[in-house]
XYZ file of C-alpha atoms in Angstrom:
752
model
C 9.621 9.550 -18.279
C 8.745 5.687 -18.870
C 7.330 4.745 -22.088
C 4.633 2.849 -21.769
C 1.197 2.225 -23.401
C -2.916 2.133 -22.699
C -4.408 -2.148 -23.268
C -8.293 -1.505 -24.159
C -10.717 -3.545 -22.218
C -13.295 -4.248 -24.293
C -16.579 -2.105 -24.537
C -19.241 -3.726 -23.327
C -17.297 -5.777 -20.296
C -17.326 -2.844 -17.853
C -19.885 -3.937 -15.441
C -22.383 -1.359 -14.059
C -21.691 -0.674 -10.365
C -23.088 -3.323 -8.347
C -25.936 -3.076 -5.449
C -23.864 -1.203 -2.268
C -23.417 -3.752 0.549
C -22.396 -2.480 3.405
C -18.392 -4.073 5.322
C -19.372 -5.366 8.766
C -18.213 -2.956 11.428
C -16.236 -3.575 14.410
C -17.934 -5.736 16.537
C -18.192 -7.056 20.157
C -18.040 -5.648 23.438
C -16.228 -2.901 24.779
C -13.185 -4.987 25.564
C -12.843 -6.571 22.909
C -13.013 -3.270 20.442
C -10.253 -2.818 18.174
C -8.510 0.571 18.277
C -7.206 2.091 15.560
C -9.165 0.201 12.999
C -10.090 1.931 9.683
C -13.670 0.069 8.543
C -15.034 0.498 5.064
C -17.501 2.797 4.471
C -20.877 0.992 4.472
C -21.228 2.267 0.710
C -18.803 0.939 -0.301
C -18.524 -2.070 -2.912
C -17.369 -5.337 -1.914
C -13.722 -6.599 -3.083
C -15.070 -9.600 -5.850
C -12.204 -10.430 -6.454
C -9.722 -12.778 -4.616
C -5.828 -12.357 -4.058
C -5.168 -15.778 -4.540
C -3.422 -15.406 -8.259
C -3.948 -18.909 -10.779
C -1.853 -20.183 -12.907
C -1.299 -19.054 -16.000
C 1.517 -18.937 -18.812
C 4.504 -16.712 -18.632
C 6.301 -14.509 -21.394
C 9.900 -14.087 -21.403
C 9.245 -10.412 -21.509
C 6.853 -7.318 -20.891
C 3.568 -7.429 -21.640
C 2.516 -4.162 -22.668
C -1.406 -4.981 -23.817
C -4.432 -6.697 -23.373
C -7.459 -7.233 -24.419
C -10.191 -9.429 -23.396
C -13.307 -10.646 -25.516
C -16.526 -12.567 -24.301
C -15.738 -15.687 -25.355
C -13.327 -16.098 -23.131
C -10.225 -15.216 -25.518
C -7.321 -13.329 -23.745
C -5.183 -11.703 -26.615
C -1.712 -10.275 -24.958
C 0.756 -8.072 -27.164
C 4.283 -6.723 -25.832
C 8.201 -7.424 -26.154
C 8.934 -10.847 -25.796
C 9.190 -14.044 -27.851
C 8.071 -16.985 -26.175
C 5.698 -18.799 -24.016
C 6.655 -21.086 -20.510
C 4.485 -23.271 -18.649
C 3.586 -21.182 -14.896
C 6.183 -22.175 -12.670
C 9.166 -23.300 -15.225
C 12.113 -21.028 -15.019
C 13.283 -18.857 -18.143
C 13.947 -20.719 -20.830
C 12.698 -23.862 -19.495
C 9.627 -25.688 -21.929
C 9.336 -22.487 -24.292
C 7.446 -22.580 -27.464
C 8.392 -19.501 -29.609
C 5.741 -16.566 -29.465
C 6.883 -12.962 -31.054
C 5.156 -10.513 -29.343
C 1.749 -11.965 -29.398
C -0.153 -14.603 -28.008
C -3.362 -15.792 -26.613
C -5.176 -17.081 -24.150
C -7.965 -19.577 -22.098
C -9.497 -16.437 -19.989
C -10.290 -19.521 -17.296
C -7.345 -22.126 -17.775
C -4.262 -20.109 -18.969
C -3.512 -21.964 -21.291
C -2.493 -20.617 -24.845
C -5.205 -21.054 -27.738
C -4.578 -21.774 -31.206
C -4.537 -18.353 -32.437
C -0.722 -17.531 -32.864
C 0.648 -14.482 -34.641
C 4.104 -12.934 -35.010
C 4.345 -9.026 -34.842
C 7.995 -8.586 -36.445
C 10.333 -4.928 -38.091
C 12.968 -5.117 -40.533
C 15.112 -3.583 -38.118
C 15.257 -2.700 -34.493
C 12.986 -4.157 -31.638
C 9.549 -4.841 -32.910
C 6.616 -4.575 -29.959
C 2.830 -4.672 -29.353
C 1.864 -1.483 -27.588
C -1.883 -1.302 -27.871
C -4.953 -4.098 -28.534
C -8.398 -3.541 -29.208
C -11.624 -5.460 -29.937
C -14.438 -4.008 -32.132
C -17.699 -4.224 -30.407
C -18.572 -7.299 -32.422
C -15.681 -9.256 -30.933
C -15.103 -10.049 -34.736
C -11.623 -7.891 -35.282
C -8.879 -7.535 -33.052
C -6.760 -4.144 -33.870
C -3.201 -4.132 -32.973
C -0.432 -1.029 -32.487
C 2.769 -0.600 -31.868
C 6.206 -0.623 -33.874
C 6.006 -3.217 -36.108
C 6.825 -3.719 -40.182
C 4.936 -7.109 -40.414
C 2.179 -9.832 -39.083
C 2.818 -13.249 -39.894
C 5.249 -12.142 -42.627
C 2.158 -9.627 -43.840
C 3.868 -6.031 -44.233
C 2.199 -3.487 -41.805
C 2.987 -0.210 -41.050
C 2.473 -0.185 -36.850
C -1.167 -0.807 -36.886
C -2.726 -4.031 -37.982
C -6.526 -5.871 -38.190
C -7.011 -9.386 -36.997
C -9.799 -11.876 -38.435
C -11.000 -13.297 -34.763
C -12.397 -16.306 -36.109
C -9.146 -17.211 -38.710
C -6.358 -15.397 -36.453
C -5.067 -14.311 -39.659
C -4.348 -10.263 -40.511
C -6.999 -8.722 -42.427
C -5.547 -7.918 -45.688
C -8.501 -4.883 -46.589
C -7.291 -2.675 -43.493
C -3.953 -1.486 -44.513
C -3.154 2.130 -43.146
C 0.377 4.045 -43.183
C 1.870 5.334 -39.391
C 4.513 6.948 -39.191
C 5.792 5.623 -35.758
C 5.119 3.854 -32.498
C 0.875 3.218 -31.907
C 0.424 3.016 -28.068
C -3.375 3.745 -27.516
C -6.176 1.954 -29.457
C -9.859 2.633 -29.208
C -12.474 0.760 -31.429
C -16.338 1.958 -31.967
C -18.661 0.393 -34.833
C -17.551 2.349 -37.797
C -14.210 4.101 -36.106
C -10.550 3.449 -34.678
C -9.166 5.736 -32.392
C -5.351 5.687 -31.959
C -2.674 7.186 -30.191
C 0.554 7.174 -29.925
C 4.212 8.687 -31.155
C 3.183 9.349 -34.508
C 3.334 12.744 -36.678
C 1.633 11.029 -39.814
C -1.113 8.853 -40.811
C -1.825 7.568 -44.231
C 0.348 10.375 -45.290
C -1.282 13.091 -43.599
C -0.326 15.158 -40.384
C -1.890 13.650 -37.493
C -0.213 14.634 -34.106
C -0.093 12.073 -31.231
C -3.760 11.004 -32.520
C -5.662 10.003 -35.026
C -9.199 8.251 -36.582
C -9.328 6.097 -39.627
C -12.370 4.019 -40.449
C -13.013 -0.220 -39.740
C -11.853 0.523 -43.607
C -8.693 2.162 -42.595
C -9.542 5.031 -44.319
C -8.533 8.379 -42.539
C -10.994 10.085 -40.605
C -10.962 14.447 -41.252
C -11.173 13.988 -37.299
C -8.255 15.955 -35.477
C -7.193 15.858 -32.048
C -3.626 17.528 -32.536
C -1.763 17.097 -29.394
C 2.039 18.410 -29.154
C 3.611 15.092 -27.170
C 3.056 11.298 -26.573
C -1.417 10.156 -27.148
C -0.655 7.389 -24.357
C -4.582 6.538 -23.618
C -7.853 6.672 -25.564
C -11.523 5.876 -24.634
C -14.639 6.680 -26.006
C -17.376 7.826 -23.495
C -20.237 5.330 -23.192
C -22.660 7.489 -25.328
C -20.365 7.918 -27.945
C -20.060 11.339 -28.273
C -16.956 12.235 -26.698
C -13.306 10.527 -27.226
C -11.216 11.078 -23.371
C -7.414 11.255 -24.518
C -4.334 10.689 -22.343
C -0.859 11.192 -22.385
C 2.489 13.492 -22.117
C 1.040 16.325 -24.311
C 0.314 20.196 -23.476
C -1.596 21.239 -25.632
C -4.614 19.541 -27.960
C -5.728 21.460 -31.031
C -3.700 24.671 -29.446
C -5.600 24.058 -26.722
C -3.834 24.183 -23.076
C -4.530 21.263 -21.418
C -2.216 18.975 -20.119
C -2.330 15.157 -20.104
C -5.774 14.856 -20.522
C -8.599 16.357 -22.655
C -11.985 16.172 -23.535
C -12.882 15.423 -27.266
C -15.907 15.644 -29.861
C -15.928 12.334 -31.495
C -17.167 13.369 -34.915
C -14.489 15.918 -35.117
C -11.945 16.258 -32.373
C -12.281 19.528 -31.379
C -11.788 20.236 -27.756
C -15.073 20.376 -25.678
C -13.409 19.976 -21.973
C -9.578 21.091 -21.373
C -7.977 20.909 -17.949
C -6.238 23.999 -16.804
C -2.639 24.513 -15.565
C -1.937 22.468 -12.394
C -4.866 20.216 -12.340
C -2.263 17.497 -13.413
C 0.908 18.381 -12.373
C 3.671 19.596 -15.291
C 5.903 16.540 -13.657
C 2.991 13.645 -14.410
C 1.373 12.387 -17.031
C -2.147 9.489 -17.858
C -1.121 6.527 -18.884
C -4.459 4.713 -19.018
C -7.804 5.360 -18.974
C -11.280 3.358 -17.983
C -14.647 4.571 -17.754
C -18.300 3.058 -16.557
C -21.581 4.323 -16.715
C -21.258 7.380 -14.316
C -17.826 8.289 -14.755
C -14.199 7.965 -15.739
C -10.678 7.042 -14.547
C -7.155 8.004 -14.535
C -3.864 6.318 -14.278
C -0.869 8.883 -13.535
C 2.333 8.565 -13.400
C 4.877 11.831 -12.503
C 8.698 12.289 -12.723
C 10.745 14.193 -10.051
C 9.275 17.630 -7.778
C 5.436 18.121 -7.521
C 4.744 14.748 -9.260
C 1.617 12.806 -8.672
C 1.365 9.476 -9.536
C -2.220 8.483 -8.283
C -5.811 8.226 -9.674
C -8.335 10.687 -10.458
C -12.238 9.384 -10.799
C -14.154 12.083 -13.023
C -17.949 12.345 -13.506
C -18.411 11.859 -17.456
C -21.595 14.230 -16.383
C -19.419 17.278 -16.304
C -16.127 15.734 -16.552
C -15.100 17.319 -13.251
C -13.499 15.813 -11.142
C -15.631 13.778 -8.421
C -11.837 12.231 -6.554
C -8.190 11.401 -6.647
C -5.746 9.888 -4.354
C -2.566 10.953 -3.922
C -0.717 7.831 -3.660
C 3.064 7.733 -4.866
C 3.867 5.126 -7.167
C 3.600 5.910 -11.155
C -0.091 4.187 -11.697
C 0.296 2.233 -14.815
C -3.224 0.308 -15.089
C -7.116 1.328 -14.333
C -9.988 -0.857 -14.799
C -13.613 -0.913 -13.321
C -15.480 -4.223 -12.489
C -18.575 -4.377 -10.444
C -17.900 -0.862 -8.653
C -14.459 -1.370 -7.587
C -11.496 0.982 -9.649
C -8.368 -1.570 -9.929
C -5.122 -0.109 -10.331
C -1.651 -1.888 -11.232
C 1.290 0.967 -9.897
C 4.345 0.135 -7.552
C 2.291 2.254 -4.750
C 5.053 3.028 -2.120
C 3.277 5.929 0.139
C -0.731 6.745 0.667
C 0.357 8.668 3.813
C -0.990 11.624 2.264
C -4.254 10.536 1.908
C -4.789 8.365 5.587
C -3.142 5.261 3.832
C -0.006 3.424 4.387
C 3.236 5.402 4.232
C 6.282 4.224 3.382
C 5.768 0.379 2.881
C 7.211 -1.861 0.762
C 5.762 -1.459 -3.056
C 2.690 -2.604 -3.860
C 1.602 -2.849 -7.055
C -2.221 -4.103 -7.117
C -4.826 -1.995 -5.574
C -8.446 -1.486 -5.387
C -10.644 1.524 -4.261
C -14.385 1.820 -4.528
C -14.957 4.141 -8.097
C -16.964 6.672 -4.955
C -14.107 6.614 -2.771
C -10.283 6.905 -2.834
C -9.974 4.737 0.405
C -8.255 1.654 -0.346
C -10.239 -1.529 -0.177
C -8.931 -4.562 1.375
C -7.490 -6.558 -1.375
C -3.539 -6.654 -2.019
C -1.998 -9.268 -4.001
C 1.331 -8.435 -4.959
C 4.094 -8.564 -7.809
C 7.585 -7.408 -7.999
C 8.883 -4.519 -10.089
C 10.266 -7.195 -12.314
C 12.683 -6.117 -15.117
C 12.921 -3.291 -18.032
C 11.845 -0.106 -16.437
C 10.326 -1.696 -12.993
C 6.851 -0.722 -12.292
C 5.718 -4.359 -12.087
C 1.729 -4.112 -13.391
C 1.117 -2.550 -16.913
C -2.091 -3.204 -17.859
C -5.258 -4.630 -17.593
C -8.347 -6.578 -18.698
C -11.352 -8.497 -17.324
C -13.771 -11.007 -18.917
C -16.111 -13.758 -17.741
C -15.970 -17.095 -18.232
C -17.771 -20.202 -17.159
C -19.680 -18.451 -14.722
C -16.743 -16.614 -13.360
C -14.992 -13.293 -13.820
C -11.178 -12.859 -14.687
C -9.078 -10.369 -14.072
C -5.846 -10.459 -15.921
C -2.905 -8.672 -15.280
C 0.118 -8.184 -17.723
C 3.755 -6.139 -17.349
C 7.223 -6.756 -16.437
C 7.093 -8.477 -12.945
C 8.641 -11.490 -12.075
C 6.851 -12.383 -9.612
C 3.521 -12.846 -7.958
C 2.197 -13.523 -4.541
C 6.004 -14.524 -3.726
C 5.646 -17.033 -6.182
C 7.689 -17.319 -9.651
C 5.712 -15.829 -12.894
C 6.240 -13.916 -15.421
C 4.433 -11.104 -17.239
C 0.981 -12.327 -17.007
C -1.333 -13.240 -14.097
C -4.754 -13.485 -13.461
C -7.100 -13.204 -10.356
C -10.794 -14.830 -10.920
C -13.885 -14.213 -7.887
C -13.302 -17.654 -6.217
C -12.115 -19.659 -5.029
C -10.886 -17.745 -2.040
C -7.214 -20.186 -0.781
C -6.014 -17.699 1.404
C -5.718 -17.847 5.014
C -5.301 -15.272 7.550
C -2.294 -15.250 9.448
C -2.156 -16.387 12.787
C -2.696 -13.737 15.528
C 0.268 -12.508 17.841
C -1.108 -12.802 21.658
C -0.439 -10.841 24.661
C -1.362 -11.706 28.243
C -1.309 -9.410 31.100
C -2.214 -10.018 34.529
C -1.397 -6.031 35.718
C -4.448 -6.069 37.151
C -5.663 -8.564 40.033
C -8.649 -10.968 39.751
C -8.368 -11.291 35.827
C -6.183 -12.215 32.597
C -6.113 -9.530 29.777
C -5.729 -11.163 26.532
C -4.407 -9.193 23.745
C -3.871 -9.183 19.950
C -2.695 -7.769 17.005
C -5.291 -7.951 14.499
C -4.312 -10.597 11.793
C -4.500 -9.511 7.414
C -5.424 -11.595 5.402
C -4.976 -10.470 1.146
C -8.189 -10.010 0.486
C -10.465 -9.573 3.714
C -10.986 -6.731 6.026
C -13.193 -7.634 8.457
C -11.827 -11.370 10.308
C -13.644 -13.379 13.159
C -11.570 -13.996 15.810
C -12.405 -17.286 17.845
C -10.786 -17.213 21.420
C -9.815 -20.503 23.106
C -9.102 -21.239 26.508
C -7.396 -23.840 28.567
C -7.473 -25.961 25.378
C -10.657 -26.482 24.534
C -12.285 -26.889 21.346
C -15.367 -24.677 21.553
C -14.344 -20.841 21.701
C -14.579 -18.711 24.741
C -15.179 -15.569 22.830
C -15.900 -14.274 19.366
C -15.192 -11.051 17.341
C -14.439 -9.226 14.974
C -12.007 -6.510 13.899
C -11.106 -4.792 10.725
C -7.345 -4.428 9.465
C -4.892 -3.392 6.756
C -1.455 -4.852 6.159
C -0.141 -0.893 7.551
C -3.088 -0.823 10.116
C -3.189 -3.992 12.559
C -4.882 -2.308 15.697
C -4.374 -4.008 19.419
C -7.817 -6.052 20.398
C -8.694 -7.097 24.279
C -10.910 -9.811 25.684
C -10.720 -9.711 29.244
C -11.339 -13.115 31.086
C -13.010 -11.927 34.255
C -14.190 -15.823 35.063
C -10.962 -16.710 36.837
C -9.410 -16.527 40.194
C -6.745 -15.261 42.134
C -3.496 -18.139 41.624
C -5.279 -20.182 38.771
C -3.024 -20.202 35.525
C -4.895 -20.996 32.617
C -3.645 -21.056 28.847
C -5.234 -19.580 25.495
C -5.078 -19.694 21.771
C -6.242 -17.052 18.802
C -7.533 -17.935 15.212
C -8.370 -15.783 12.731
C -10.948 -16.303 9.814
C -12.183 -14.437 6.899
C -15.596 -16.436 6.968
C -14.082 -19.330 4.065
C -10.382 -19.857 5.641
C -9.014 -20.253 9.276
C -6.086 -19.684 10.091
C -4.244 -22.096 12.609
C -4.300 -21.457 16.685
C -1.462 -19.144 18.127
C 0.649 -21.231 20.165
C -0.576 -21.000 23.592
C 0.492 -18.917 26.113
C -0.447 -19.143 29.898
C -0.821 -16.917 32.811
C -1.503 -17.221 36.590
C -3.917 -15.012 37.854
C -2.790 -12.246 40.635
C -4.168 -11.086 43.822
C -2.913 -7.642 44.086
C -1.817 -5.066 41.050
C 1.688 -4.657 40.388
C 2.595 -1.338 41.734
C 4.536 -0.594 38.987
C 2.441 -0.422 35.936
C -0.716 0.720 37.943
C 0.814 3.829 38.953
C 1.785 4.537 35.207
C -1.944 3.331 34.064
C -3.439 5.634 37.065
C -1.640 8.790 34.843
C -3.348 7.883 31.833
C -0.442 6.998 29.203
C -1.490 7.819 25.732
C 0.422 4.318 24.821
C 2.358 1.974 27.389
C 4.311 -1.412 25.718
C 5.668 -3.485 28.701
C 7.460 -6.103 25.807
C 6.507 -9.155 27.200
C 5.806 -11.056 24.188
C 7.780 -13.566 22.959
C 8.697 -13.916 18.839
C 6.401 -11.642 17.240
C 6.306 -8.651 15.735
C 3.376 -7.318 18.360
C 4.174 -5.153 21.409
C 0.950 -4.642 23.132
C 0.175 -1.503 24.871
C -1.363 -2.527 28.157
C -3.401 1.240 28.751
C -6.642 1.670 27.577
C -5.389 3.280 23.448
C -4.604 0.080 22.762
C -1.841 1.180 20.645
C 0.375 -1.532 19.981
C 3.996 -1.229 18.706
C 5.326 -3.350 15.596
C 8.637 -4.903 16.517
C 11.164 -4.525 13.237
C 13.569 -6.903 12.500
C 13.284 -9.294 15.159
C 14.692 -8.018 18.058
C 16.061 -9.803 21.469
C 12.661 -10.756 23.241
C 12.333 -11.667 26.873
C 15.241 -9.873 28.158
C 16.276 -10.581 31.858
C 16.452 -8.837 34.496
C 13.936 -6.424 33.602
C 14.278 -2.644 34.462
C 11.941 -3.173 37.532
C 10.645 -5.853 39.727
C 7.431 -8.376 38.824
C 7.357 -10.975 36.426
C 8.377 -8.492 33.575
C 10.735 -8.896 30.750
C 12.353 -6.380 28.398
C 13.153 -6.273 25.448
C 17.020 -5.844 23.422
C 17.991 -3.273 20.296
C 21.227 -4.213 18.155
C 21.931 -0.721 17.216
C 21.902 -1.589 13.610
C 18.515 -2.033 12.235
C 15.765 -3.015 14.821
C 13.306 -0.756 16.401
C 9.302 -0.494 16.966
C 7.270 2.010 15.593
C 3.251 2.450 16.947
C 0.387 1.389 14.653
C -1.335 4.570 15.220
C -0.091 7.904 13.419
C -0.276 10.122 16.037
C -1.573 14.104 15.049
C 1.202 16.901 16.103
C 1.852 16.725 20.309
C 1.733 19.874 21.921
C 2.621 18.617 25.034
C 3.843 15.070 25.932
C 5.854 13.125 28.201
C 7.905 10.676 27.511
C 9.236 8.026 29.569
C 11.148 5.098 29.221
C 13.404 2.705 31.105
C 17.360 1.329 29.030
C 20.326 -0.308 29.684
C 23.463 -0.165 27.835
C 27.109 0.177 27.763
C 27.521 1.317 23.748
C 29.764 3.802 23.196
C 27.899 4.659 19.772
C 25.158 5.804 21.430
C 21.305 6.006 18.905
C 17.594 7.103 19.675
C 16.327 5.541 22.482
C 12.402 6.614 21.776
C 11.186 9.382 19.277
C 8.559 10.896 16.990
C 8.819 10.251 13.277
C 6.817 10.565 9.660
C 7.478 7.324 8.384
C 7.985 3.809 10.041
C 9.571 1.745 7.600
C 12.675 3.713 6.646
C 14.752 6.226 8.419
C 12.516 9.113 8.843
C 12.213 12.804 7.175
C 10.684 14.845 10.055
C 11.979 13.539 13.130
C 11.950 15.208 16.852
C 10.357 15.209 20.554
C 13.314 12.825 20.473
C 16.042 11.130 23.767
C 18.965 9.589 22.370
C 22.224 9.332 23.599
C 25.947 10.478 22.289
C 28.856 8.901 22.033
C 29.742 9.611 25.290
C 26.839 8.689 27.158
C 25.046 11.633 27.840
C 21.304 12.032 27.123
C 19.926 14.950 24.501
C 16.157 15.784 24.708
C 15.420 17.745 21.378
C 12.696 19.364 19.509
C 12.699 20.843 16.584
C 11.230 24.622 16.204
C 13.003 26.896 13.699
C 16.055 24.770 14.460
C 16.935 21.788 17.005
C 16.243 23.222 20.199
C 17.901 20.496 22.812
C 19.028 20.173 26.538
C 21.258 17.560 27.506
C 22.323 15.572 30.443
C 25.642 16.730 32.247
C 26.265 13.257 33.231
C 26.903 9.779 31.281
C 24.222 7.039 32.010
C 26.083 4.287 29.582
C 27.246 2.202 32.443
C 25.979 -0.884 31.969
C 22.537 -0.358 34.775
C 19.141 0.343 34.074
C 18.414 3.967 33.973
C 14.658 5.551 33.866
C 14.583 9.010 31.978
C 11.695 11.315 31.115
C 11.397 14.140 29.003
C 8.792 16.263 28.996
C 7.596 19.617 26.804
C 4.294 22.047 27.323
C 3.912 25.617 28.374
C 6.959 25.512 31.406
C 9.648 24.862 28.044
C 11.366 21.281 28.269
C 12.111 18.905 30.960
C 14.683 16.315 31.375
C 14.261 13.583 34.194
C 17.206 10.993 34.567
C 16.385 8.306 37.614
C 13.557 10.468 39.290
C 15.519 13.394 39.367
C 15.985 17.119 36.978
C 18.738 16.977 35.107
C 18.314 19.710 32.699
C 15.651 21.683 31.616
C 15.070 25.332 29.311
C 11.833 27.400 30.127
C 12.121 29.150 26.499
C 11.515 25.993 24.365
C 7.613 25.466 24.147
C 7.176 24.588 20.378
C 7.848 21.325 18.476
C 7.989 20.636 14.524
C 4.131 20.251 13.860
C 3.479 17.033 11.961
C 2.036 13.658 12.426
C 3.647 11.257 13.057
C 4.165 7.623 15.070
C 6.378 6.707 18.231
C 9.124 4.960 17.515
C 11.870 3.379 20.219
C 14.878 2.026 19.200
C 16.147 3.824 16.062
C 15.041 6.532 13.845
C 17.052 9.154 12.087
C 19.405 11.642 13.469
C 21.251 13.238 10.926
C 21.892 17.168 11.319
C 21.185 17.113 15.022
C 23.717 18.009 17.896
C 25.968 15.869 19.196
C 24.746 13.192 16.344
C 26.076 9.639 17.733
C 28.007 7.443 15.621
C 24.999 5.560 15.207
C 21.139 6.506 14.224
C 19.912 3.373 16.360
C 20.385 2.268 20.188
C 22.014 -1.223 20.715
C 20.786 -2.151 24.681
C 17.885 -2.971 26.710
C 14.634 -1.093 27.104
C 11.788 -1.812 28.913
C 8.435 -0.124 30.119
C 8.038 2.326 27.423
C 5.248 4.927 27.822
C 3.978 8.356 25.847
C 1.451 10.664 27.704
C -0.585 13.406 26.491
C 0.172 16.129 29.805
C 3.531 16.845 31.369
C 4.310 14.528 34.525
C 5.173 16.431 37.636
C 8.385 15.993 38.947
C 6.517 14.141 42.120
C 5.207 11.843 39.418
C 8.332 10.799 38.253
C 10.040 10.715 40.900
C 6.916 8.469 41.843
C 7.455 6.160 39.236
C 11.302 6.022 39.773
C 10.238 4.913 43.373
C 8.306 1.709 42.553
C 11.455 0.222 40.337
C 11.651 -2.378 42.859
C 8.156 -3.196 43.818
């Protein structure tokens, strides 16, 4: 279990929810509508902070706790010994700061408040900070024996006006203090301790603001990590590792009486799994929110929103990735974690870790706010604590932790964000042109990405004009960048036209995409016209240049993400006409569908391939993840080392059919694999090569269509490589089974 603490947000800084504001929905004519987008609910509050990090002084270690005052001072505690300027390398221009520092919220620079927290043996650390309601006292908890030479015992009170330890606040705490919360007359503390002021207090305790032990008791059987009084002052919310409070079973979360410590609300077994803990708690006017971390099987790592009216759950998310900190600002729940898989709640699957997220307090759906840190040092998670305050008319969110980079740039221990200025432009759109149909040019593009805006405006420029010929909007996030399309019918056969596209978040606009040109045809291309007539779910022709985008020529607009820079524009292509193929290296390159598909009960897979490999590999298939090898994978066509093709599905074991001949001869081959009520059928080069009428069922899971590689562990005839080395072209997936006549007709049109 990771040893962390909760930094407190100052009372009074938690904001009431801003007025509901609708995010724009996808707009534009039918031909420009994006598919697969996920526009936010009209009841979702806007994220008022940008994803652009501001220059901030750094620490040389971990920041475990933060507290922010109304006068624009941010206090930081942790395990560090020095500060250094923004961007400076470790050891450069450092000044001493022993486990504590204070900063100007608006500039990110240290103030004159300097204290050192030490102990005679072992490593001192500051794990919790909390300001009194009147902001005159900063309470500090952790593991330390002295504050700037003044003896204390794991807890101290600092006069904020003079930045000196209060001599009238001294109480002995037997072990580390990890959480603090303060009211007008009480200091609540949580941690590892079992005694306070010489009396038994297991993991939680309360003292007066004059350091006298109170009779309040909320004894727990394991570490206390989070404390938060309810806004009405009647209850205290407890979080940690515990399984019982005052003998009552309530794992990781409990609500107790603020005056006595008696349990008011216990949570039943399984509400938070035994393998998970509560690391932090935040409140607003109507709810409270938990940060959860899990270890091992049955892990729960996400956030829970609960109502203060009855202490029952409002929502929870099931993202994986050890949430450490939560904070509410203007109706938005900000969190620090190392989230890496949110597929269970319909969000991103198996992506590289994302450390900062935002959600509405009323809805677990992720909002478009994606600044990022790295994991950092120590017990690598990244962010550990958050605090918010205002100064000079701006809202500031401070983040502390063990990270050593923010938004890809060197920055250790601390960072901050504000409500402006917004300086980050969206990514330049990836564009593809299609002239499959006569008398028009289809302009397709992959929706862009902006770190703090989901709804973007796209402008299309034709033939070098400075005024856009078309403008539309679309919603996108980093894992879901749907294909958009505009059809130019103001053209004539034989004409050549060029197009560029820009993306704007309303404040910043990307550069225009590289100009692409296409010549209008007078007759339809026969092969793609035939494929489109059979209504594929997706149809990738691989005619793009260097980008991460393969356009879907069909009406579904389920574009492909291309991974690890495959070889673009390979010629000759599989079919005649102005088309190209794509090449995969057999090591790491592949493509996957932007859209997550429900379990296909019946389907047809069609593609062309060319190879001389003797290591086999997956040509096309269905898998449950996108950024790594799938853990559920079937509905695939792969090549064995000997060049034979295998079509396989999973149903209580692998069910496969195999071609009698080999196809690794360096020539283009056409393969179609069907499964439906008639079983499994495999065609190669227009002819039936293998079938089994009894194999009518495949594994039930949602997933992504992948081309060029994925997991093949434990499949019959498993090749040397999971990834296919060769060229692929004209990939289509259908929601029905193609007949033998349809397959033969497609193959017959290979020459135009």
